[in-house]
Tab-separated table of C-alpha atoms (C1' of nucleotides) and ligand atoms in Angstrom:
chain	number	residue	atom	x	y	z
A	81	UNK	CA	-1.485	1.303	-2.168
A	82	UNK	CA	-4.150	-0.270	0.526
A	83	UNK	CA	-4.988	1.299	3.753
A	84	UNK	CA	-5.286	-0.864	6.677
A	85	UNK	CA	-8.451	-1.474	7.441
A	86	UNK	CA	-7.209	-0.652	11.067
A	87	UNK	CA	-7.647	2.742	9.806
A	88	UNK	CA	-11.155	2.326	9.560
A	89	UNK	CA	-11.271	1.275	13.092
A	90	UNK	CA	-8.993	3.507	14.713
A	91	UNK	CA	-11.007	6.270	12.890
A	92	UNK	CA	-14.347	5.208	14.367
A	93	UNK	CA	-12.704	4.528	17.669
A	94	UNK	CA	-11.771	8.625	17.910
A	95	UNK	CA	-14.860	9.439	16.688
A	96	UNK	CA	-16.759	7.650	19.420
A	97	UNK	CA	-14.414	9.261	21.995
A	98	UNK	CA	-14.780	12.664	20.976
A	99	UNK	CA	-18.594	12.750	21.173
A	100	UNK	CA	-18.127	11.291	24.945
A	101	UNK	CA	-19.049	13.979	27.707
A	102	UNK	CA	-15.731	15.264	28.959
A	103	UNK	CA	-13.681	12.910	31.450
A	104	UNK	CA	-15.659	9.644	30.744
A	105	UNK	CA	-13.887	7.009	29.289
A	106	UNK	CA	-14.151	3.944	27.630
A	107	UNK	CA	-11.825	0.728	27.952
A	108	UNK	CA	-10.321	-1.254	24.851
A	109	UNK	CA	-12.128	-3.958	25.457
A	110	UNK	CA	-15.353	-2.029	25.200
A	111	UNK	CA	-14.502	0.037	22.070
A	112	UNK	CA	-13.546	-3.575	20.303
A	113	UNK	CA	-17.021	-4.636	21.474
A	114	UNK	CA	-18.792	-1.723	19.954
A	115	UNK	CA	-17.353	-1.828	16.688
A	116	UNK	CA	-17.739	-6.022	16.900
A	117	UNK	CA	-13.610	-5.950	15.830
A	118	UNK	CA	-10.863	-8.564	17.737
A	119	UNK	CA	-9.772	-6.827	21.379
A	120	UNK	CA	-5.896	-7.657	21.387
A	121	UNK	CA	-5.486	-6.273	17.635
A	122	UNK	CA	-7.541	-2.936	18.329
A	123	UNK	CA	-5.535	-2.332	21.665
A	124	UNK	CA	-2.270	-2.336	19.340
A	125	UNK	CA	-4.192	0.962	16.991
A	126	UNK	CA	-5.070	2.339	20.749
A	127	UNK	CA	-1.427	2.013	21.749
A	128	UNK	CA	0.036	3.687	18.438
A	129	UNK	CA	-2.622	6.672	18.530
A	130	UNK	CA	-1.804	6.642	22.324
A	131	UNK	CA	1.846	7.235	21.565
A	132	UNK	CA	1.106	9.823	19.080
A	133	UNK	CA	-0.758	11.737	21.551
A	134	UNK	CA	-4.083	11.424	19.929
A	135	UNK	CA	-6.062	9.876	22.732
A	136	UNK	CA	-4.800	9.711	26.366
A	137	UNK	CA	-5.048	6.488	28.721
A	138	UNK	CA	-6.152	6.092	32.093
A	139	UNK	CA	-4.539	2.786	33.978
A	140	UNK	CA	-6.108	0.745	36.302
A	141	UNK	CA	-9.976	-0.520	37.351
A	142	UNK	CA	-12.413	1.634	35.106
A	143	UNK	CA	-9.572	2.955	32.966
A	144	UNK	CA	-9.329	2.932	29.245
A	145	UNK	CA	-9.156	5.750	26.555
A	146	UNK	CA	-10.074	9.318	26.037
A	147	UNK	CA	-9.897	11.883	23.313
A	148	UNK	CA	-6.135	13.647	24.363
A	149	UNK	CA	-7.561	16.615	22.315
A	150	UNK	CA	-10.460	18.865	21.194
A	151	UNK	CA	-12.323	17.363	18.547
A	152	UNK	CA	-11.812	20.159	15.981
A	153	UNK	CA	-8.394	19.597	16.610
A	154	UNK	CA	-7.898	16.108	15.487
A	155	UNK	CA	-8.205	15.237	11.669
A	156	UNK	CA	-8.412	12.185	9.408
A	157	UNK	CA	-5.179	13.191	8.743
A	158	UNK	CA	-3.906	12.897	12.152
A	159	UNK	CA	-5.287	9.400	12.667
A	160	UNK	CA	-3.917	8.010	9.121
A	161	UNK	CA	-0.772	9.267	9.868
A	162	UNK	CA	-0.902	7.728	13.199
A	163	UNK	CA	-1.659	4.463	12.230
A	164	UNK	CA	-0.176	4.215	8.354
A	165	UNK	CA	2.629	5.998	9.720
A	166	UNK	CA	4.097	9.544	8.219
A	167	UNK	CA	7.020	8.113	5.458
A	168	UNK	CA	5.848	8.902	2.054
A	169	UNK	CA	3.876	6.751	0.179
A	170	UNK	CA	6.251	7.103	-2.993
A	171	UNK	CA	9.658	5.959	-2.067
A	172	UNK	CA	11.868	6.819	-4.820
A	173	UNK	CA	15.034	4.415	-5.377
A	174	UNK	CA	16.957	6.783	-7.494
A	175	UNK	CA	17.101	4.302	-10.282
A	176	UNK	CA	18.206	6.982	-12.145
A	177	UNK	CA	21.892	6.991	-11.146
A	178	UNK	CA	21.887	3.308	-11.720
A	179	UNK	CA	22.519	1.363	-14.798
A	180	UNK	CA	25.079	1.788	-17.756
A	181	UNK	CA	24.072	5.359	-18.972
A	182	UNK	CA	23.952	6.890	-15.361
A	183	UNK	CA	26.955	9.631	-14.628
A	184	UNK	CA	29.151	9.102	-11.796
A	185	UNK	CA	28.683	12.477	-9.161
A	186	UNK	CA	26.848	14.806	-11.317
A	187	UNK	CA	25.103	17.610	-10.128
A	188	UNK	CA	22.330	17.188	-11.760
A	189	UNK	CA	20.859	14.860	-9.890
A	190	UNK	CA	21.161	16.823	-6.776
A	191	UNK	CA	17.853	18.346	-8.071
A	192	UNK	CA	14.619	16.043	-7.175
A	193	UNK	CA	13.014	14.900	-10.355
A	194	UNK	CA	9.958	15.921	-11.973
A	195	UNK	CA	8.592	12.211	-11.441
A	196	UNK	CA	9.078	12.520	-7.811
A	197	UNK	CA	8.170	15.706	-7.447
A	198	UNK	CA	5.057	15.105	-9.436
A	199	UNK	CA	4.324	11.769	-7.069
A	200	UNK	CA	4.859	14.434	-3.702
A	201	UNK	CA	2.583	16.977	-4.786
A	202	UNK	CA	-0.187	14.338	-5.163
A	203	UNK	CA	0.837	12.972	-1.562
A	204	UNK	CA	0.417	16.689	-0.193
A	205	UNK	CA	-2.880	17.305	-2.266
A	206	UNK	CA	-3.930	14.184	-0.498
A	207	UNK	CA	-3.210	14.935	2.951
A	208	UNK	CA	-4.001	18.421	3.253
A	209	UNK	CA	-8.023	17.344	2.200
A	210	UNK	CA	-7.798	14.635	4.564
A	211	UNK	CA	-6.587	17.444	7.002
A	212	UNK	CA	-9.526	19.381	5.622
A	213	UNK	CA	-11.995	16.615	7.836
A	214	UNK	CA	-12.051	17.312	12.162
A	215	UNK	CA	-13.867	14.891	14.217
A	216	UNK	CA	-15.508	17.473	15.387
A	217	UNK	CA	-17.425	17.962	11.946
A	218	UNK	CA	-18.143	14.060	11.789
A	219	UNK	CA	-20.087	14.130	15.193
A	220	UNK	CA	-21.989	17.439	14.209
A	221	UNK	CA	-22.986	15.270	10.986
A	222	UNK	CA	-23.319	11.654	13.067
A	223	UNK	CA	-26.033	13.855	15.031
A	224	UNK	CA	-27.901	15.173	12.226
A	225	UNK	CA	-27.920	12.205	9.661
A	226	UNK	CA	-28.036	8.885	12.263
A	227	UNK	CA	-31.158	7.325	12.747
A	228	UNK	CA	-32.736	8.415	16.861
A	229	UNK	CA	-33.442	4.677	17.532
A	230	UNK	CA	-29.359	4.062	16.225
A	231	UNK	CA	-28.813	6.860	18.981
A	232	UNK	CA	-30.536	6.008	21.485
A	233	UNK	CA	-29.012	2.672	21.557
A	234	UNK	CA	-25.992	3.411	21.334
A	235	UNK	CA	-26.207	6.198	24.151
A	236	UNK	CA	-27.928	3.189	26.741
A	237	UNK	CA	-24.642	1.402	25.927
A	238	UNK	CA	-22.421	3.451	26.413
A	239	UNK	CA	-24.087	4.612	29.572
A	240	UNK	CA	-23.509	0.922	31.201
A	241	UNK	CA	-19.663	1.349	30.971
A	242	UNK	CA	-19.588	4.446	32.436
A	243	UNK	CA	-20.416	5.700	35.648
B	115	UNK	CA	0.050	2.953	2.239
B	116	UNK	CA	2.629	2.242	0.093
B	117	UNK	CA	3.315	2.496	-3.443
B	118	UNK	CA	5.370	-0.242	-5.470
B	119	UNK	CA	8.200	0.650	-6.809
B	120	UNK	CA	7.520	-1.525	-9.929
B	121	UNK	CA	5.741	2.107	-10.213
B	122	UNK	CA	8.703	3.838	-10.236
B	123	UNK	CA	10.120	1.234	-13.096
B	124	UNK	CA	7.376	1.490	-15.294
B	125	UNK	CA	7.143	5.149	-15.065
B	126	UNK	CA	10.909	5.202	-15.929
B	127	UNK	CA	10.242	2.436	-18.666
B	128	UNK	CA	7.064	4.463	-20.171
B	129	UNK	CA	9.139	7.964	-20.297
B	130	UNK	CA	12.143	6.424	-21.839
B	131	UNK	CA	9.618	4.576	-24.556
B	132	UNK	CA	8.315	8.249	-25.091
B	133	UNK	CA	11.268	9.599	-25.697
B	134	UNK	CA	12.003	7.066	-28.332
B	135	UNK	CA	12.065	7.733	-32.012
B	136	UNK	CA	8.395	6.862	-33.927
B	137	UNK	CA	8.796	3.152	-34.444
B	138	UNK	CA	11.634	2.119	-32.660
B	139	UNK	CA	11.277	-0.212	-29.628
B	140	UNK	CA	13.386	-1.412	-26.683
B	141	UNK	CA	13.011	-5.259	-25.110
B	142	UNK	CA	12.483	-5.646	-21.643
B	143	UNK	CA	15.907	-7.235	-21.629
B	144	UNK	CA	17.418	-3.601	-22.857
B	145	UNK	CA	14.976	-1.701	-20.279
B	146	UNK	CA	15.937	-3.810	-17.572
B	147	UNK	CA	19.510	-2.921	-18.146
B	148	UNK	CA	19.202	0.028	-18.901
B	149	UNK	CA	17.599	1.096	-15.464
B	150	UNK	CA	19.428	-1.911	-13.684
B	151	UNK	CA	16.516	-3.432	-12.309
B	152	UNK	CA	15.695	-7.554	-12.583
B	153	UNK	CA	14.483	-8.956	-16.331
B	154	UNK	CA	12.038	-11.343	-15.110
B	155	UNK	CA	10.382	-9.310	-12.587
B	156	UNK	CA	10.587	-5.850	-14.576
B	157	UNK	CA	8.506	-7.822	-17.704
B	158	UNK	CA	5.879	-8.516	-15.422
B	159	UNK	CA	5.026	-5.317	-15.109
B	160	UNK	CA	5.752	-4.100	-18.669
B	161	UNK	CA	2.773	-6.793	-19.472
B	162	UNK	CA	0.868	-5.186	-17.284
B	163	UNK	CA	1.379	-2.129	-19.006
B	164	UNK	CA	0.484	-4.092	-22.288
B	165	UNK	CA	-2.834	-5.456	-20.817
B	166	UNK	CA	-4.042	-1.847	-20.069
B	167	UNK	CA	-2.937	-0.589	-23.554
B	168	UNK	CA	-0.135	1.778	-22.375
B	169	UNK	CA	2.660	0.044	-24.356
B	170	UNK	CA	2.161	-1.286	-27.562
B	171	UNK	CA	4.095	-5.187	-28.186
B	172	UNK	CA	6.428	-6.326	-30.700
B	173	UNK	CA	6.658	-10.186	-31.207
B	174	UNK	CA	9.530	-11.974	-32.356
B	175	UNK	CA	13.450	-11.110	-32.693
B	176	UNK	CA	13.958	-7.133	-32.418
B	177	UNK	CA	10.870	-7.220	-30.667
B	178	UNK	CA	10.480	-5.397	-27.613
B	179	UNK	CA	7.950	-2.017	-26.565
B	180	UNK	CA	6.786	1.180	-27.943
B	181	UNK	CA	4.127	3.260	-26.070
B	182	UNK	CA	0.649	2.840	-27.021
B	183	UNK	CA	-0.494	6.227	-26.965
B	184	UNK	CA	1.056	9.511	-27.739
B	185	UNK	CA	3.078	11.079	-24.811
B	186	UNK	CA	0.830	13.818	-23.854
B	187	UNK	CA	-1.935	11.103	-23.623
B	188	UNK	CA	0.061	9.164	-20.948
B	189	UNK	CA	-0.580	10.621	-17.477
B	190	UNK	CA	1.795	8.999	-14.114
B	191	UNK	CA	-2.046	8.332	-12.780
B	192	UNK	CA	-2.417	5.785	-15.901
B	193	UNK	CA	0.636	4.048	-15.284
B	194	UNK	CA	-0.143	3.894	-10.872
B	195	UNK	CA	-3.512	2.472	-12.054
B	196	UNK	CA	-2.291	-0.072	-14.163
B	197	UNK	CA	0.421	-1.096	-11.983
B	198	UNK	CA	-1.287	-0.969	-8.473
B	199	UNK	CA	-4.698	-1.790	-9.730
B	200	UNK	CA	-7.967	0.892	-10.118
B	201	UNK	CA	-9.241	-0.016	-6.207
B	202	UNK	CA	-10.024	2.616	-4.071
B	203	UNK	CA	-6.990	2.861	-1.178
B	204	UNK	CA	-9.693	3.181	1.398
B	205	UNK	CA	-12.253	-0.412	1.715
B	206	UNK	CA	-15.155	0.200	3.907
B	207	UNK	CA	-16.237	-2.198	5.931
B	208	UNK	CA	-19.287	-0.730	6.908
B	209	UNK	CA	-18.287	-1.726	10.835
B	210	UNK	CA	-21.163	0.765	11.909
B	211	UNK	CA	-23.240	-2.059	10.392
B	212	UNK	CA	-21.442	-3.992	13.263
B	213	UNK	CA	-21.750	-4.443	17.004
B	214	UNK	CA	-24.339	-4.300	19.717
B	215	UNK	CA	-25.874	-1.172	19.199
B	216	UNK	CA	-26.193	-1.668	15.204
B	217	UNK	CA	-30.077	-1.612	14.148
B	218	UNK	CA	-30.849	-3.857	11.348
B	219	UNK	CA	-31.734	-2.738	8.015
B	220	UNK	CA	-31.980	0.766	8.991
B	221	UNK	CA	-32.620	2.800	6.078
B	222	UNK	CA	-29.892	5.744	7.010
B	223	UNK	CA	-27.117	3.103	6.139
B	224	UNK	CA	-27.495	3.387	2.643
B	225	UNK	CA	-25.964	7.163	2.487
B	226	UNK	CA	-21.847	6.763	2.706
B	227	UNK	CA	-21.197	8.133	5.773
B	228	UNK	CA	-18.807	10.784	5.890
B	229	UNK	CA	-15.461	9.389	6.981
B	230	UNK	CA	-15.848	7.296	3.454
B	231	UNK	CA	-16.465	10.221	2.000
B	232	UNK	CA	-13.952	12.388	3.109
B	233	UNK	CA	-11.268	9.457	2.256
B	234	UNK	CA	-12.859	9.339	-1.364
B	235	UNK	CA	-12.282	12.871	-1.839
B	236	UNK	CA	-9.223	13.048	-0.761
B	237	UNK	CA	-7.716	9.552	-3.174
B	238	UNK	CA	-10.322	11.679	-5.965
B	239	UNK	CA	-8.256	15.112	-5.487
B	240	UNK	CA	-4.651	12.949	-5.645
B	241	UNK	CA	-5.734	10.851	-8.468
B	242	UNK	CA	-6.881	13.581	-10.313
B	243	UNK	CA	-3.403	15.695	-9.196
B	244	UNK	CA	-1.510	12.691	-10.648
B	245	UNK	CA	-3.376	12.880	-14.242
B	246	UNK	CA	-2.111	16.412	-14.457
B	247	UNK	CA	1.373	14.810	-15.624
B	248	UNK	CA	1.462	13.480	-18.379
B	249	UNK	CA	4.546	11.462	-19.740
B	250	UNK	CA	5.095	14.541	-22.591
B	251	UNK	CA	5.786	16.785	-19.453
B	252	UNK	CA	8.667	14.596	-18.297
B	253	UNK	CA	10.280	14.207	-21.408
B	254	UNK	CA	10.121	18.113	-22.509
B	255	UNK	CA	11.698	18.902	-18.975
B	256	UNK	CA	14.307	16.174	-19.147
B	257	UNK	CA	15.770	17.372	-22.270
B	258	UNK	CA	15.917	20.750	-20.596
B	259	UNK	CA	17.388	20.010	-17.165
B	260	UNK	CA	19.203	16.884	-17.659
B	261	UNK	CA	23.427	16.626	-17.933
B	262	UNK	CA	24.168	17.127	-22.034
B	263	UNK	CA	26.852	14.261	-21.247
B	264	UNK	CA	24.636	11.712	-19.751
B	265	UNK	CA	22.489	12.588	-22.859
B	266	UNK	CA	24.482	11.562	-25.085
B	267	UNK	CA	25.937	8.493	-22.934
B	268	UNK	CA	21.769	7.527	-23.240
B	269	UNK	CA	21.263	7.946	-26.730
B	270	UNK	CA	24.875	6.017	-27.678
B	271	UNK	CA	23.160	3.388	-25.690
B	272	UNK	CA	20.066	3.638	-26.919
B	273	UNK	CA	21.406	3.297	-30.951
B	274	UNK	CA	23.512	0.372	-29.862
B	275	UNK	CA	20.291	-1.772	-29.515
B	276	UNK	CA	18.123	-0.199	-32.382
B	277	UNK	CA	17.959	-0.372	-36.232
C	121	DT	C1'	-4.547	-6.467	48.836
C	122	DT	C1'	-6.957	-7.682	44.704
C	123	DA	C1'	-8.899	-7.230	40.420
C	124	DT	C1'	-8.755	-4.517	36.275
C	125	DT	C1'	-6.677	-2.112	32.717
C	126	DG	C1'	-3.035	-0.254	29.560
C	127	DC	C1'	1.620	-1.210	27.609
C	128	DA	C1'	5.886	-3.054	25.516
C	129	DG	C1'	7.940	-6.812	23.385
C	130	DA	C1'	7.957	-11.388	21.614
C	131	DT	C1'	5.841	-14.509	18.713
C	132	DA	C1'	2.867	-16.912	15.449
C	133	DA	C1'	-0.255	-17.240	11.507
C	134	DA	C1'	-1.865	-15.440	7.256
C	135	DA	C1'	-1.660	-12.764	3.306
C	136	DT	C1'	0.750	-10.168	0.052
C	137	DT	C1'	4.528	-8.758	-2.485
C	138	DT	C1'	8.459	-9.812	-4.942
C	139	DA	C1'	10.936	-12.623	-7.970
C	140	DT	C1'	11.841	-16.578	-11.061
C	141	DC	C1'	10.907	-20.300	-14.269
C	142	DC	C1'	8.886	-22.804	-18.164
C	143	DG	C1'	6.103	-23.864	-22.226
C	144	DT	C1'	3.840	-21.586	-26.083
C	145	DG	C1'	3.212	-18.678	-29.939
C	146	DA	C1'	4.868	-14.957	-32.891
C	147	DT	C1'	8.245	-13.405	-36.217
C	148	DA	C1'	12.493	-11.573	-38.273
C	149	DA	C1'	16.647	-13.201	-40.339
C	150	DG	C1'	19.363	-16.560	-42.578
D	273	DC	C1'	11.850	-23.783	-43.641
D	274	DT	C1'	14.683	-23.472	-39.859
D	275	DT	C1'	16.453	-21.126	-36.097
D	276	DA	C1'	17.044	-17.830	-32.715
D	277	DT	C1'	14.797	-14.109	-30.261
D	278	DC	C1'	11.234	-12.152	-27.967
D	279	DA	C1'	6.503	-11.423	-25.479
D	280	DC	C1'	3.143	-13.834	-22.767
D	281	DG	C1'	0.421	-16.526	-19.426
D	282	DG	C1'	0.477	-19.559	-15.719
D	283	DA	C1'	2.640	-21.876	-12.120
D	284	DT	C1'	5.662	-21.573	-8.410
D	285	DA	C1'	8.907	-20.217	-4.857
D	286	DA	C1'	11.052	-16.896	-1.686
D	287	DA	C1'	10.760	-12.887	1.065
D	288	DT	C1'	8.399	-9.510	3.416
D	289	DT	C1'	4.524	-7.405	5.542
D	290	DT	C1'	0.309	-7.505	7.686
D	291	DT	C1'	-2.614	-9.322	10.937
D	292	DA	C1'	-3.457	-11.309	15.228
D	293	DT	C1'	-2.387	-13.211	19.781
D	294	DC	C1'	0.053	-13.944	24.027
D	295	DT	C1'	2.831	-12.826	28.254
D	296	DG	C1'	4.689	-10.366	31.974
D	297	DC	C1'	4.806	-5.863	34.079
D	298	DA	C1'	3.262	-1.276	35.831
D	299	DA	C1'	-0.533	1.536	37.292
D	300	DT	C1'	-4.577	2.233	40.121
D	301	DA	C1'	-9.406	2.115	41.804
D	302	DA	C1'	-11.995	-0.237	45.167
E	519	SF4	S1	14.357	9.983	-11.752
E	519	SF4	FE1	12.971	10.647	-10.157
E	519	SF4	S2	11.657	8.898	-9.732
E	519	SF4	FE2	13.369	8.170	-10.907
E	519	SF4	S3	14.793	7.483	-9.419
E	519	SF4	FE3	15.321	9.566	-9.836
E	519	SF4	S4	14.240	10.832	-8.371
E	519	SF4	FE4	13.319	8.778	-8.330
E	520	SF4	S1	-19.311	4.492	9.078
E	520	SF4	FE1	-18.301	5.054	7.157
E	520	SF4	S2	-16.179	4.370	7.373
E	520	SF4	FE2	-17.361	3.401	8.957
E	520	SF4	S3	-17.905	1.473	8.134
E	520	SF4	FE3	-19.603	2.824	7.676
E	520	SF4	S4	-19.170	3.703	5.668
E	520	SF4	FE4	-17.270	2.741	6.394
DNA sequence: TTATTGCAGATAAAATTTATCCGTGATAAG
DNA sequence: CTTATCACGGATAAATTTTATCTGCAATAA
């Protein structure tokens, strides 16, 4: 019941992208830089949210990674389930049609049971708030709440890997 | 982003204790069986369960478990606490604290930023989904839904191991 | 053509989870 | 009082997963 931490990075990886101006990009090896995270493990997270069409890649000389979609249209969600991967976090083993007191074939426990059930509907209460959360609502915040000098730094930076 | 299914076990264990007559107890031998899961590793967890005063212990020959607390006082979010531990699924690492374009000591770190927040709410609003169940739910249900033959197959069982 | 970058797959190291074992203390029954 | 049964804590071992790196290949800008 731990999220990767890869999460964490991935997350702040999208966010970064979506607040670049439309058609720059930035390569793996910068975004590990910025964040101060290993290269070779990031570009893995890059690769998975690139598969699940999250952020698109350019190849070549001056390629790397851009937002694939509008930022109001990619959630925490998204990303999690991206990276965590979308199987359930409850797995249930169906112990109850094992041991000495379990029937053989009965219909009753075609019907999911209230434990699962129960363990579901707290996955789905789960997701849908982290649906709840766009990247486009974290840079709206990251503009009002981060610090000008953090900003202006940070905008110098990015402006030397970028034409 | 996965949940033990020791979980599943103890929940199992912890609704068949509840179900159980004021008094009478079950081993982890007989609860092992019973569900047809391993002794050694199932009483692991059923000490676990002790530690965090969900079920009550019995010392000595005819010993074995009772639950704690009274049913409706035994939520699933008690039992995934005590068996996956109280940490928050999401660790910060604080990697905007991190990198090149980081300022140091900057005052607007101490807020939580929002992507912790958002992931807070979001384990807050499952958590608090989970607590809705208690163990006094399952049972009530059970006796309503469940086979009348596997029933009785589970209480013959059941009075083969107790006074 | 050359240098740069993403990508898939293989692989290695580290950490965690899963499972078992043993010695100790408690206690009910004989 | 003795004995057998049971929970318990700690140590330990096996298995699996997570974390991290490397390599060769395809794409492409300069
Ligand atoms: S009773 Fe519910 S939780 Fe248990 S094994 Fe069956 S479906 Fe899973
Ligand atoms: S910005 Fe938020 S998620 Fe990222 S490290 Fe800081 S507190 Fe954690």
């Amino acid at each position: 019941m731990k999220i990767s931490n890869t999460v964490e990075w991935a997350i702040h990886c999208c966010t970064l992208l979506a607040g670049l101006p439309k058609g720059v990009n930035l390569s793996a090896k910068d975004l590990a830089e910025y964040h101060g995270v290993p290269h070779p493990y990031l570009a893995k997270a890059l690769q998975t949210l690139s598969n699940d069409g999250i952020v698109k890649t350019i190849s070549g000389p001056k390629g790397g990674y851009q937002l694939a979609k509008e930022p109001n249209n990619v959630s925490l969600l998204d990303i999690v389930l991206s990276i965590e991967g979308s199987d359930s976090c409850f797995e249930c083993e169906e112990i109850r049609q094992q041991g000495p007191t379990a029937l053989k074939r009965s219909a009753s426990y075609k019907r999911p049971c209230l434990i699962a059930a129960a363990m579901w509907k707290a996955e789905n209460v789960w997701r849908s708030e982290l649906d709840k959360t766009k990247l486009s609502h974290l840079i709206e915040q990251v503009i009002i709440e981060a610090d000008p000098r953090q900003m202006k730094k940070s905008q110098d930076w990015i402006e030397k890997r970028t034409p």
